[in-house]
Every structure is written in structure tokens, then in C-alpha cells.
GROMACS .gro file of N, CA, C and O in nm:
model
  376
    1MET      N    1   0.528   0.546   0.205
    1MET     CA    2   0.537   0.447   0.101
    1MET      C    3   0.641   0.492  -0.001
    1MET      O    4   0.645   0.608  -0.038
    2ILE      N    5   0.723   0.397  -0.042
    2ILE     CA    6   0.822   0.426  -0.144
    2ILE      C    7   0.781   0.355  -0.273
    2ILE      O    8   0.689   0.271  -0.273
    3LYS      N    9   0.848   0.389  -0.382
    3LYS     CA   10   0.808   0.338  -0.513
    3LYS      C   11   0.809   0.185  -0.518
    3LYS      O   12   0.718   0.124  -0.574
    4SER      N   13   0.908   0.121  -0.459
    4SER     CA   14   0.914  -0.026  -0.463
    4SER      C   15   0.796  -0.088  -0.389
    4SER      O   16   0.744  -0.192  -0.430
    5GLU      N   17   0.751  -0.025  -0.280
    5GLU     CA   18   0.633  -0.074  -0.208
    5GLU      C   19   0.508  -0.058  -0.294
    5GLU      O   20   0.423  -0.147  -0.296
    6LEU      N   21   0.497   0.052  -0.365
    6LEU     CA   22   0.384   0.074  -0.456
    6LEU      C   23   0.381  -0.034  -0.563
    6LEU      O   24   0.276  -0.091  -0.592
    7VAL      N   25   0.496  -0.065  -0.620
    7VAL     CA   26   0.505  -0.168  -0.723
    7VAL      C   27   0.461  -0.303  -0.667
    7VAL      O   28   0.384  -0.376  -0.730
    8GLN      N   29   0.506  -0.335  -0.547
    8GLN     CA   30   0.469  -0.463  -0.485
    8GLN      C   31   0.319  -0.471  -0.459
    8GLN      O   32   0.257  -0.576  -0.481
    9ILE      N   33   0.258  -0.363  -0.412
    9ILE     CA   34   0.113  -0.362  -0.385
    9ILE      C   35   0.034  -0.382  -0.515
    9ILE      O   36  -0.058  -0.463  -0.520
   10ILE      N   37   0.073  -0.309  -0.618
   10ILE     CA   38   0.002  -0.321  -0.746
   10ILE      C   39   0.020  -0.461  -0.802
   10ILE      O   40  -0.076  -0.522  -0.853
   11ALA      N   41   0.139  -0.516  -0.793
   11ALA     CA   42   0.166  -0.651  -0.845
   11ALA      C   43   0.086  -0.756  -0.767
   11ALA      O   44   0.033  -0.851  -0.827
   12SER      N   45   0.073  -0.739  -0.636
   12SER     CA   46  -0.002  -0.837  -0.557
   12SER      C   47  -0.152  -0.829  -0.586
   12SER      O   48  -0.222  -0.929  -0.578
   13ARG      N   49  -0.202  -0.712  -0.621
   13ARG     CA   50  -0.345  -0.696  -0.654
   13ARG      C   51  -0.377  -0.740  -0.797
   13ARG      O   52  -0.492  -0.755  -0.832
   14ASN      N   53  -0.273  -0.755  -0.878
   14ASN     CA   54  -0.288  -0.796  -1.017
   14ASN      C   55  -0.196  -0.913  -1.046
   14ASN      O   56  -0.094  -0.898  -1.114
   15PRO      N   57  -0.231  -1.032  -0.997
   15PRO     CA   58  -0.141  -1.147  -1.011
   15PRO      C   59  -0.116  -1.190  -1.155
   15PRO      O   60  -0.020  -1.263  -1.182
   16HIS      N   61  -0.198  -1.144  -1.249
   16HIS     CA   62  -0.178  -1.178  -1.389
   16HIS      C   63  -0.065  -1.096  -1.453
   16HIS      O   64  -0.025  -1.125  -1.565
   17LEU      N   65  -0.014  -0.996  -1.382
   17LEU     CA   66   0.097  -0.914  -1.431
   17LEU      C   67   0.227  -0.952  -1.361
   17LEU      O   68   0.227  -0.979  -1.241
   18TYR      N   69   0.336  -0.952  -1.436
   18TYR     CA   70   0.467  -0.974  -1.375
   18TYR      C   71   0.508  -0.847  -1.301
   18TYR      O   72   0.476  -0.735  -1.342
   19GLN      N   73   0.586  -0.866  -1.193
   19GLN     CA   74   0.629  -0.751  -1.114
   19GLN      C   75   0.716  -0.657  -1.198
   19GLN      O   76   0.704  -0.535  -1.186
   20ARG      N   77   0.799  -0.710  -1.288
   20ARG     CA   78   0.883  -0.623  -1.371
   20ARG      C   79   0.798  -0.538  -1.466
   20ARG      O   80   0.833  -0.425  -1.496
   21ASP      N   81   0.683  -0.594  -1.511
   21ASP     CA   82   0.593  -0.517  -1.597
   21ASP      C   83   0.526  -0.404  -1.518
   21ASP      O   84   0.510  -0.292  -1.568
   22VAL      N   85   0.487  -0.434  -1.395
   22VAL     CA   86   0.426  -0.332  -1.308
   22VAL      C   87   0.527  -0.221  -1.281
   22VAL      O   88   0.494  -0.102  -1.287
   23GLU      N   89   0.651  -0.259  -1.257
   23GLU     CA   90   0.757  -0.160  -1.233
   23GLU      C   91   0.777  -0.071  -1.356
   23GLU      O   92   0.793   0.051  -1.343
   24THR      N   93   0.773  -0.129  -1.473
   24THR     CA   94   0.786  -0.053  -1.597
   24THR      C   95   0.670   0.045  -1.613
   24THR      O   96   0.690   0.161  -1.651
   25ILE      N   97   0.550   0.001  -1.581
   25ILE     CA   98   0.432   0.087  -1.591
   25ILE      C   99   0.441   0.204  -1.492
   25ILE      O  100   0.418   0.320  -1.530
   26VAL      N  101   0.477   0.175  -1.368
   26VAL     CA  102   0.488   0.281  -1.266
   26VAL      C  103   0.596   0.381  -1.307
   26VAL      O  104   0.576   0.503  -1.299
   27ASN      N  105   0.710   0.332  -1.354
   27ASN     CA  106   0.817   0.422  -1.399
   27ASN      C  107   0.771   0.507  -1.518
   27ASN      O  108   0.804   0.626  -1.525
   28ALA      N  109   0.695   0.447  -1.610
   28ALA     CA  110   0.646   0.522  -1.725
   28ALA      C  111   0.552   0.634  -1.682
   28ALA      O  112   0.558   0.746  -1.735
   29ILE      N  113   0.465   0.606  -1.585
   29ILE     CA  114   0.373   0.709  -1.535
   29ILE      C  115   0.450   0.824  -1.473
   29ILE      O  116   0.426   0.941  -1.503
   30PHE      N  117   0.546   0.791  -1.385
   30PHE     CA  118   0.626   0.896  -1.321
   30PHE      C  119   0.707   0.975  -1.422
   30PHE      O  120   0.722   1.097  -1.411
   31ASP      N  121   0.762   0.905  -1.523
   31ASP     CA  122   0.840   0.974  -1.626
   31ASP      C  123   0.753   1.071  -1.706
   31ASP      O  124   0.797   1.182  -1.738
   32GLU      N  125   0.630   1.031  -1.738
   32GLU     CA  126   0.540   1.119  -1.813
   32GLU      C  127   0.500   1.241  -1.730
   32GLU      O  128   0.492   1.352  -1.783
   33ILE      N  129   0.474   1.221  -1.602
   33ILE     CA  130   0.442   1.335  -1.514
   33ILE      C  131   0.561   1.430  -1.508
   33ILE      O  132   0.546   1.552  -1.521
   34THR      N  133   0.680   1.375  -1.490
   34THR     CA  134   0.801   1.457  -1.483
   34THR      C  135   0.824   1.534  -1.613
   34THR      O  136   0.854   1.654  -1.612
   35GLU      N  137   0.807   1.464  -1.726
   35GLU     CA  138   0.826   1.528  -1.857
   35GLU      C  139   0.727   1.643  -1.876
   35GLU      O  140   0.764   1.751  -1.923
   36ALA      N  141   0.602   1.622  -1.839
   36ALA     CA  142   0.501   1.727  -1.853
   36ALA      C  143   0.536   1.847  -1.766
   36ALA      O  144   0.524   1.963  -1.809
   37LEU      N  145   0.581   1.823  -1.643
   37LEU     CA  146   0.618   1.934  -1.554
   37LEU      C  147   0.740   2.008  -1.606
   37LEU      O  148   0.749   2.130  -1.593
   38CYS      N  149   0.834   1.936  -1.668
   38CYS     CA  150   0.952   2.001  -1.726
   38CYS      C  151   0.913   2.094  -1.840
   38CYS      O  152   0.983   2.191  -1.868
   39GLU      N  153   0.802   2.064  -1.905
   39GLU     CA  154   0.751   2.149  -2.014
   39GLU      C  155   0.650   2.251  -1.964
   39GLU      O  156   0.579   2.313  -2.042
   40SER      N  157   0.643   2.268  -1.832
   40SER     CA  158   0.552   2.362  -1.765
   40SER      C  159   0.406   2.331  -1.788
   40SER      O  160   0.321   2.419  -1.780
   41ASP      N  161   0.375   2.205  -1.818
   41ASP     CA  162   0.236   2.163  -1.832
   41ASP      C  163   0.180   2.127  -1.695
   41ASP      O  164   0.255   2.095  -1.603
   42ARG      N  165   0.050   2.128  -1.684
   42ARG     CA  166  -0.019   2.090  -1.562
   42ARG      C  167  -0.066   1.945  -1.579
   42ARG      O  168  -0.115   1.907  -1.684
   43VAL      N  169  -0.049   1.864  -1.474
   43VAL     CA  170  -0.092   1.725  -1.477
   43VAL      C  171  -0.204   1.709  -1.376
   43VAL      O  172  -0.183   1.731  -1.256
   44GLU      N  173  -0.323   1.672  -1.423
   44GLU     CA  174  -0.437   1.658  -1.334
   44GLU      C  175  -0.484   1.513  -1.333
   44GLU      O  176  -0.511   1.455  -1.437
   45LEU      N  177  -0.491   1.456  -1.214
   45LEU     CA  178  -0.542   1.321  -1.194
   45LEU      C  179  -0.674   1.336  -1.117
   45LEU      O  180  -0.672   1.361  -0.996
   46ARG      N  181  -0.785   1.326  -1.187
   46ARG     CA  182  -0.917   1.350  -1.127
   46ARG      C  183  -0.936   1.268  -1.000
   46ARG      O  184  -0.908   1.150  -0.996
   47GLY      N  185  -0.983   1.335  -0.897
   47GLY     CA  186  -1.007   1.270  -0.769
   47GLY      C  187  -0.884   1.262  -0.681
   47GLY      O  188  -0.895   1.244  -0.561
   48PHE      N  189  -0.766   1.276  -0.740
   48PHE     CA  190  -0.643   1.268  -0.663
   48PHE      C  191  -0.583   1.406  -0.641
   48PHE      O  192  -0.559   1.447  -0.528
   49GLY      N  193  -0.557   1.477  -0.751
   49GLY     CA  194  -0.499   1.610  -0.738
   49GLY      C  195  -0.433   1.655  -0.866
   49GLY      O  196  -0.442   1.588  -0.969
   50ALA      N  197  -0.367   1.769  -0.857
   50ALA     CA  198  -0.304   1.828  -0.975
   50ALA      C  199  -0.161   1.868  -0.942
   50ALA      O  200  -0.133   1.924  -0.835
   51PHE      N  201  -0.071   1.837  -1.034
   51PHE     CA  202   0.069   1.877  -1.024
   51PHE      C  203   0.090   1.995  -1.118
   51PHE      O  204   0.041   1.994  -1.231
   52SER      N  205   0.164   2.094  -1.072
   52SER     CA  206   0.198   2.207  -1.157
   52SER      C  207   0.336   2.258  -1.115
   52SER      O  208   0.396   2.205  -1.021
   53VAL      N  209   0.383   2.358  -1.186
   53VAL     CA  210   0.514   2.416  -1.157
   53VAL      C  211   0.493   2.562  -1.122
   53VAL      O  212   0.418   2.633  -1.189
   54LYS      N  213   0.557   2.606  -1.015
   54LYS     CA  214   0.549   2.746  -0.974
   54LYS      C  215   0.687   2.808  -0.975
   54LYS      O  216   0.787   2.742  -0.950
   55ASN      N  217   0.689   2.937  -1.000
   55ASN     CA  218   0.814   3.012  -1.005
   55ASN      C  219   0.840   3.077  -0.869
   55ASN      O  220   0.751   3.138  -0.811
   56ARG      N  221   0.961   3.060  -0.820
   56ARG     CA  222   1.004   3.130  -0.699
   56ARG      C  223   1.103   3.237  -0.743
   56ARG      O  224   1.211   3.206  -0.795
   57PRO      N  225   1.067   3.365  -0.730
   57PRO     CA  226   1.156   3.472  -0.777
   57PRO      C  227   1.284   3.480  -0.693
   57PRO      O  228   1.290   3.428  -0.582
   58PRO      N  229   1.386   3.547  -0.747
   58PRO     CA  230   1.510   3.563  -0.670
   58PRO      C  231   1.484   3.645  -0.544
   58PRO      O  232   1.394   3.729  -0.541
   59ARG      N  233   1.561   3.615  -0.441
   59ARG     CA  234   1.542   3.686  -0.315
   59ARG      C  235   1.672   3.688  -0.236
   59ARG      O  236   1.767   3.617  -0.270
   60ALA      N  237   1.674   3.767  -0.133
   60ALA     CA  238   1.789   3.770  -0.043
   60ALA      C  239   1.761   3.674   0.071
   60ALA      O  240   1.661   3.685   0.140
   61GLY      N  241   1.848   3.574   0.087
   61GLY     CA  242   1.833   3.477   0.196
   61GLY      C  243   1.939   3.502   0.301
   61GLY      O  244   2.014   3.598   0.296
   62ARG      N  245   1.943   3.411   0.401
   62ARG     CA  246   2.039   3.426   0.509
   62ARG      C  247   2.103   3.291   0.536
   62ARG      O  248   2.036   3.189   0.545
   63ASN      N  249   2.235   3.291   0.547
   63ASN     CA  250   2.308   3.171   0.584
   63ASN      C  251   2.285   3.148   0.734
   63ASN      O  252   2.323   3.230   0.816
   64PRO      N  253   2.220   3.037   0.773
   64PRO     CA  254   2.188   3.018   0.914
   64PRO      C  255   2.311   2.999   1.004
   64PRO      O  256   2.306   3.030   1.123
   65ARG      N  257   2.419   2.952   0.946
   65ARG     CA  258   2.539   2.928   1.026
   65ARG      C  259   2.612   3.059   1.058
   65ARG      O  260   2.654   3.083   1.171
   66THR      N  261   2.628   3.145   0.955
   66THR     CA  262   2.707   3.268   0.974
   66THR      C  263   2.621   3.392   0.988
   66THR      O  264   2.668   3.495   1.036
   67GLY      N  265   2.496   3.386   0.942
   67GLY     CA  266   2.410   3.504   0.947
   67GLY      C  267   2.430   3.597   0.830
   67GLY      O  268   2.365   3.701   0.821
   68ASP      N  269   2.520   3.562   0.738
   68ASP     CA  270   2.547   3.646   0.622
   68ASP      C  271   2.429   3.643   0.525
   68ASP      O  272   2.358   3.543   0.514
   69THR      N  273   2.412   3.752   0.452
   69THR     CA  274   2.310   3.759   0.349
   69THR      C  275   2.360   3.686   0.224
   69THR      O  276   2.475   3.702   0.184
   70VAL      N  277   2.271   3.606   0.165
   70VAL     CA  278   2.306   3.527   0.047
   70VAL      C  279   2.199   3.550  -0.059
   70VAL      O  280   2.080   3.556  -0.027
   71ASP      N  281   2.242   3.567  -0.184
   71ASP     CA  282   2.146   3.581  -0.294
   71ASP      C  283   2.098   3.442  -0.335
   71ASP      O  284   2.177   3.355  -0.369
   72VAL      N  285   1.966   3.424  -0.332
   72VAL     CA  286   1.906   3.298  -0.375
   72VAL      C  287   1.850   3.321  -0.515
   72VAL      O  288   1.770   3.414  -0.536
   73GLU      N  289   1.891   3.237  -0.609
   73GLU     CA  290   1.850   3.253  -0.748
   73GLU      C  291   1.703   3.215  -0.768
   73GLU      O  292   1.646   3.141  -0.688
   74GLU      N  293   1.648   3.263  -0.879
   74GLU     CA  294   1.514   3.224  -0.920
   74GLU      C  295   1.512   3.074  -0.946
   74GLU      O  296   1.609   3.017  -0.995
   75LYS      N  297   1.400   3.010  -0.911
   75LYS     CA  298   1.390   2.867  -0.940
   75LYS      C  299   1.245   2.827  -0.962
   75LYS      O  300   1.152   2.898  -0.923
   76TRP      N  301   1.229   2.713  -1.030
   76TRP     CA  302   1.098   2.656  -1.056
   76TRP      C  303   1.083   2.535  -0.963
   76TRP      O  304   1.174   2.453  -0.953
   77VAL      N  305   0.969   2.526  -0.896
   77VAL     CA  306   0.947   2.416  -0.802
   77VAL      C  307   0.816   2.345  -0.833
   77VAL      O  308   0.719   2.408  -0.877
   78PRO      N  309   0.812   2.212  -0.812
   78PRO     CA  310   0.687   2.140  -0.834
   78PRO      C  311   0.587   2.174  -0.722
   78PRO      O  312   0.627   2.199  -0.608
   79PHE      N  313   0.460   2.175  -0.757
   79PHE     CA  314   0.354   2.208  -0.662
   79PHE      C  315   0.242   2.107  -0.679
   79PHE      O  316   0.205   2.072  -0.792
   80PHE      N  317   0.188   2.058  -0.569
   80PHE     CA  318   0.078   1.962  -0.573
   80PHE      C  319  -0.041   2.018  -0.498
   80PHE      O  320  -0.026   2.068  -0.386
   81LYS      N  321  -0.157   2.013  -0.561
   81LYS     CA  322  -0.280   2.054  -0.495
   81LYS      C  323  -0.372   1.933  -0.491
   81LYS      O  324  -0.407   1.877  -0.595
   82ALA      N  325  -0.410   1.891  -0.371
   82ALA     CA  326  -0.495   1.773  -0.355
   82ALA      C  327  -0.633   1.799  -0.414
   82ALA      O  328  -0.687   1.909  -0.404
   83GLY      N  329  -0.691   1.694  -0.473
   83GLY     CA  330  -0.825   1.702  -0.530
   83GLY      C  331  -0.931   1.693  -0.423
   83GLY      O  332  -0.906   1.654  -0.308
   84LYS      N  333  -1.053   1.724  -0.461
   84LYS     CA  334  -1.165   1.726  -0.367
   84LYS      C  335  -1.189   1.589  -0.304
   84LYS      O  336  -1.207   1.579  -0.182
   85GLU      N  337  -1.188   1.483  -0.386
   85GLU     CA  338  -1.212   1.348  -0.333
   85GLU      C  339  -1.104   1.307  -0.234
   85GLU      O  340  -1.135   1.246  -0.131
   86LEU      N  341  -0.979   1.338  -0.262
   86LEU     CA  342  -0.870   1.305  -0.171
   86LEU      C  343  -0.886   1.379  -0.039
   86LEU      O  344  -0.874   1.321   0.069
   87ARG      N  345  -0.915   1.508  -0.045
   87ARG     CA  346  -0.935   1.587   0.077
   87ARG      C  347  -1.050   1.531   0.159
   87ARG      O  348  -1.041   1.520   0.282
   88GLU      N  349  -1.160   1.494   0.092
   88GLU     CA  350  -1.276   1.441   0.164
   88GLU      C  351  -1.243   1.308   0.231
   88GLU      O  352  -1.284   1.285   0.344
   89ARG      N  353  -1.170   1.220   0.162
   89ARG     CA  354  -1.132   1.091   0.222
   89ARG      C  355  -1.039   1.111   0.341
   89ARG      O  356  -1.050   1.040   0.441
   90LEU      N  357  -0.948   1.206   0.332
   90LEU     CA  358  -0.857   1.232   0.443
   90LEU      C  359  -0.932   1.285   0.565
   90LEU      O  360  -0.899   1.252   0.679
   91ASN      N  361  -1.033   1.366   0.542
   91ASN     CA  362  -1.105   1.428   0.652
   91ASN      C  363  -1.223   1.347   0.701
   91ASN      O  364  -1.279   1.379   0.805
   92SER      N  365  -1.262   1.240   0.629
   92SER     CA  366  -1.376   1.160   0.673
   92SER      C  367  -1.336   1.054   0.775
   92SER      O  368  -1.421   0.997   0.841
   93GLY      N  369  -1.206   1.025   0.784
   93GLY     CA  370  -1.160   0.925   0.879
   93GLY      C  371  -1.158   0.785   0.822
   93GLY      O  372  -1.135   0.688   0.894
   94ASP      N  373  -1.182   0.768   0.691
   94ASP     CA  374  -1.179   0.634   0.630
   94ASP      C  375  -1.037   0.585   0.614
   94ASP      O  376  -0.946   0.650   0.594
   0.00000   0.00000   0.00000
């Protein structure tokens, strides 16, 4: 599913809302999650999961084409941990 499909589904389930308003709401939610992660905050959506940021320390990598050793810089990456309800729904077969 892509963002435009999500907007269409929400708009079809809520006919009293305009699609452009639903798109604005979805964009606002994603922007707030992104902003919180940029500030190293944790975002928890009960029943769905939690977004956080993890640090990947610098390391020596390998160029797959040439086999040369390459220094990979430290970086921060987003991390998602599924919530209990989501895991249960995925494993129940519903």
C-alpha cells in the first residue's frame, strides 16, 4: 500500500470528509512522526507499534564490485517494533 491508496481508503470510509482534507491529515501525521524521530523521540501507537531511532556506529565495509575495503560512516536509522496486537493479528490468520 502506498500513501495515495491509504488516503483513498480513508476518504471512502469517511464520505463526510473531502479527499484533500484526508490527504492533509495523513501528511500531518507522517510529518509529526518524522519530526519526532528527527529529535530522537520515540513515537508509540498503541496496538500498532513503536518508531524509534537507532545509532549504527562507523565500521569497515566492502565494495561488492571491487572487493575494496570502504569506511562506512556512523548513521542514525529509523527502527520499527510491532506492537502486541499487530503481532497477534498477523499470527492469528485474520
